[in-house]
Amino acid sequence: MPKETKTRKSKAKAPTKRQKDPNAPKRGLSAYMFFANDNRDKVREDNPGIKFGDVGKILGEKWKELTDKDKKPYEEQARKDKERYEAEKAKYNAVIGFLSFSPVLSACWVVKWE
């Protein structure tokens, strides 16, 4: 009777993740993120020794309790940050579009645009 041999499966390589351009503009923050950034330290002071995940839960509960009037300043900050991002992205895309026509420039472009 022939001996059975096990076939080895080759380990599947994870698909390589496309690297982000370090010169790309940063996305705008949401109203909740502005709220969380303003209140995170206070939550930590009120609850010493609290775990990271629990801080987020408390912040989420506080955000839900806010009235529309209380959320308005954070929503305004988020709107302004979104406008900033869209303006920077348009400028960035114009530069990238120009560089795509010139392989020499795109290979040499390492200076962060402003």
PDB file of C-alpha atoms in Angstrom:
ATOM      1  CA  MET A   1       0.000   0.000   0.000  1.00  0.00           C
ATOM      2  CA  PRO A   2       1.527   3.362  -1.033  1.00  0.00           C
ATOM      3  CA  LYS A   3       2.371   5.826   1.656  1.00  0.00           C
ATOM      4  CA  GLU A   4       0.284   8.994   1.671  1.00  0.00           C
ATOM      5  CA  THR A   5       2.187  12.219   1.459  1.00  0.00           C
ATOM      6  CA  LYS A   6       0.903  15.493   2.668  1.00  0.00           C
ATOM      7  CA  THR A   7       1.083  18.371   0.300  1.00  0.00           C
ATOM      8  CA  ARG A   8       2.229  21.619   1.727  1.00  0.00           C
ATOM      9  CA  LYS A   9       0.263  24.675   0.990  1.00  0.00           C
ATOM     10  CA  SER A  10       2.390  27.628   0.211  1.00  0.00           C
ATOM     11  CA  LYS A  11       1.636  30.536   2.445  1.00  0.00           C
ATOM     12  CA  ALA A  12      -0.415  33.071   0.607  1.00  0.00           C
ATOM     13  CA  LYS A  13       1.250  36.439   0.618  1.00  0.00           C
ATOM     14  CA  ALA A  14      -0.868  39.294   1.785  1.00  0.00           C
ATOM     15  CA  PRO A  15      -1.538  41.786  -0.970  1.00  0.00           C
ATOM     16  CA  THR A  16       0.838  44.687  -0.687  1.00  0.00           C
ATOM     17  CA  LYS A  17      -0.811  47.810   0.559  1.00  0.00           C
ATOM     18  CA  ARG A  18      -0.343  50.862  -1.584  1.00  0.00           C
ATOM     19  CA  GLN A  19       1.799  53.390   0.236  1.00  0.00           C
ATOM     20  CA  LYS A  20       0.302  56.757   0.973  1.00  0.00           C
ATOM     21  CA  ASP A  21       2.051  59.789  -0.392  1.00  0.00           C
ATOM     22  CA  PRO A  22       3.579  61.621   2.593  1.00  0.00           C
ATOM     23  CA  ASN A  23       3.018  64.895   0.736  1.00  0.00           C
ATOM     24  CA  ALA A  24      -0.726  64.324   0.382  1.00  0.00           C
ATOM     25  CA  PRO A  25      -2.957  66.659   2.417  1.00  0.00           C
ATOM     26  CA  LYS A  26      -4.385  65.351   5.681  1.00  0.00           C
ATOM     27  CA  ARG A  27      -8.121  64.609   5.746  1.00  0.00           C
ATOM     28  CA  GLY A  28     -10.423  66.956   7.604  1.00  0.00           C
ATOM     29  CA  LEU A  29     -11.550  66.006  11.098  1.00  0.00           C
ATOM     30  CA  SER A  30     -15.190  65.358  11.927  1.00  0.00           C
ATOM     31  CA  ALA A  31     -17.156  67.376  14.459  1.00  0.00           C
ATOM     32  CA  TYR A  32     -16.928  64.454  16.875  1.00  0.00           C
ATOM     33  CA  MET A  33     -13.134  64.342  16.546  1.00  0.00           C
ATOM     34  CA  PHE A  34     -12.866  68.044  17.412  1.00  0.00           C
ATOM     35  CA  PHE A  35     -15.110  67.395  20.430  1.00  0.00           C
ATOM     36  CA  ALA A  36     -13.051  64.365  21.471  1.00  0.00           C
ATOM     37  CA  ASN A  37      -9.766  66.265  21.168  1.00  0.00           C
ATOM     38  CA  ASP A  38     -11.138  69.055  23.373  1.00  0.00           C
ATOM     39  CA  ASN A  39     -12.562  66.737  26.041  1.00  0.00           C
ATOM     40  CA  ARG A  40     -10.191  63.744  26.151  1.00  0.00           C
ATOM     41  CA  ASP A  41      -7.910  65.217  28.830  1.00  0.00           C
ATOM     42  CA  LYS A  42     -10.862  66.130  31.050  1.00  0.00           C
ATOM     43  CA  VAL A  43     -12.218  62.570  30.845  1.00  0.00           C
ATOM     44  CA  ARG A  44      -8.791  61.208  31.820  1.00  0.00           C
ATOM     45  CA  GLU A  45      -8.577  63.616  34.773  1.00  0.00           C
ATOM     46  CA  ASP A  46     -12.063  62.670  35.983  1.00  0.00           C
ATOM     47  CA  ASN A  47     -11.300  58.931  35.623  1.00  0.00           C
ATOM     48  CA  PRO A  48      -7.656  58.234  36.569  1.00  0.00           C
ATOM     49  CA  GLY A  49      -6.339  54.880  35.384  1.00  0.00           C
ATOM     50  CA  ILE A  50      -9.054  54.503  32.749  1.00  0.00           C
ATOM     51  CA  LYS A  51      -8.322  52.299  29.738  1.00  0.00           C
ATOM     52  CA  PHE A  52      -7.970  53.752  26.259  1.00  0.00           C
ATOM     53  CA  GLY A  53     -11.145  52.116  24.917  1.00  0.00           C
ATOM     54  CA  ASP A  54     -13.186  53.281  27.876  1.00  0.00           C
ATOM     55  CA  VAL A  55     -12.168  56.888  27.208  1.00  0.00           C
ATOM     56  CA  GLY A  56     -13.687  56.569  23.739  1.00  0.00           C
ATOM     57  CA  LYS A  57     -16.887  55.066  25.123  1.00  0.00           C
ATOM     58  CA  ILE A  58     -17.322  57.909  27.607  1.00  0.00           C
ATOM     59  CA  LEU A  59     -16.609  60.510  24.926  1.00  0.00           C
ATOM     60  CA  GLY A  60     -19.157  58.850  22.635  1.00  0.00           C
ATOM     61  CA  GLU A  61     -21.803  58.932  25.343  1.00  0.00           C
ATOM     62  CA  LYS A  62     -21.093  62.603  26.071  1.00  0.00           C
ATOM     63  CA  TRP A  63     -21.298  63.418  22.351  1.00  0.00           C
ATOM     64  CA  LYS A  64     -24.711  61.756  22.114  1.00  0.00           C
ATOM     65  CA  GLU A  65     -25.935  63.767  25.106  1.00  0.00           C
ATOM     66  CA  LEU A  66     -24.979  67.113  23.528  1.00  0.00           C
ATOM     67  CA  THR A  67     -27.734  69.247  22.068  1.00  0.00           C
ATOM     68  CA  ASP A  68     -27.560  70.562  18.516  1.00  0.00           C
ATOM     69  CA  LYS A  69     -26.723  73.980  19.954  1.00  0.00           C
ATOM     70  CA  ASP A  70     -23.743  72.527  21.855  1.00  0.00           C
ATOM     71  CA  LYS A  71     -22.557  70.615  18.771  1.00  0.00           C
ATOM     72  CA  LYS A  72     -22.704  73.677  16.524  1.00  0.00           C
ATOM     73  CA  PRO A  73     -19.169  75.037  17.286  1.00  0.00           C
ATOM     74  CA  TYR A  74     -17.645  71.622  16.573  1.00  0.00           C
ATOM     75  CA  GLU A  75     -19.631  71.278  13.359  1.00  0.00           C
ATOM     76  CA  GLU A  76     -18.395  74.721  12.296  1.00  0.00           C
ATOM     77  CA  GLN A  77     -14.792  73.666  12.962  1.00  0.00           C
ATOM     78  CA  ALA A  78     -15.370  70.507  10.923  1.00  0.00           C
ATOM     79  CA  ARG A  79     -16.849  72.517   8.038  1.00  0.00           C
ATOM     80  CA  LYS A  80     -13.827  74.856   7.983  1.00  0.00           C
ATOM     81  CA  ASP A  81     -11.429  71.927   8.167  1.00  0.00           C
ATOM     82  CA  LYS A  82     -13.225  70.230   5.275  1.00  0.00           C
ATOM     83  CA  GLU A  83     -12.882  73.403   3.180  1.00  0.00           C
ATOM     84  CA  ARG A  84      -9.163  73.514   4.036  1.00  0.00           C
ATOM     85  CA  TYR A  85      -8.758  69.889   2.981  1.00  0.00           C
ATOM     86  CA  GLU A  86     -10.610  70.365  -0.305  1.00  0.00           C
ATOM     87  CA  ALA A  87      -8.486  73.417  -1.165  1.00  0.00           C
ATOM     88  CA  GLU A  88      -5.249  71.584  -0.345  1.00  0.00           C
ATOM     89  CA  LYS A  89      -6.402  68.512  -2.252  1.00  0.00           C
ATOM     90  CA  ALA A  90      -7.194  70.565  -5.366  1.00  0.00           C
ATOM     91  CA  LYS A  91      -3.741  72.129  -5.204  1.00  0.00           C
ATOM     92  CA  TYR A  92      -2.141  68.718  -4.600  1.00  0.00           C
ATOM     93  CA  ASN A  93      -4.025  67.095  -7.496  1.00  0.00           C
ATOM     94  CA  ALA A  94      -2.938  69.916  -9.809  1.00  0.00           C
ATOM     95  CA  VAL A  95       0.696  69.244  -8.913  1.00  0.00           C
ATOM     96  CA  ILE A  96       0.283  65.472  -9.263  1.00  0.00           C
ATOM     97  CA  GLY A  97      -1.484  65.913 -12.606  1.00  0.00           C
ATOM     98  CA  PHE A  98       1.399  68.028 -13.855  1.00  0.00           C
ATOM     99  CA  LEU A  99       3.972  65.513 -12.617  1.00  0.00           C
ATOM    100  CA  SER A 100       2.205  62.601 -14.296  1.00  0.00           C
ATOM    101  CA  PHE A 101       3.017  64.164 -17.680  1.00  0.00           C
ATOM    102  CA  SER A 102       6.696  64.480 -16.816  1.00  0.00           C
ATOM    103  CA  PRO A 103       8.369  61.247 -15.666  1.00  0.00           C
ATOM    104  CA  VAL A 104      11.638  63.075 -15.036  1.00  0.00           C
ATOM    105  CA  LEU A 105       9.997  65.557 -12.675  1.00  0.00           C
ATOM    106  CA  SER A 106       7.912  62.907 -10.935  1.00  0.00           C
ATOM    107  CA  ALA A 107      11.053  60.856 -10.277  1.00  0.00           C
ATOM    108  CA  CYS A 108      12.833  63.874  -8.827  1.00  0.00           C
ATOM    109  CA  TRP A 109       9.939  65.346  -6.862  1.00  0.00           C
ATOM    110  CA  VAL A 110      10.750  64.763  -3.206  1.00  0.00           C
ATOM    111  CA  VAL A 111      10.295  68.250  -1.829  1.00  0.00           C
ATOM    112  CA  LYS A 112       7.066  68.720   0.068  1.00  0.00           C
ATOM    113  CA  TRP A 113       4.811  71.181  -1.715  1.00  0.00           C
ATOM    114  CA  GLU A 114       3.214  74.011   0.184  1.00  0.00           C
TER     115      GLU A 114
END
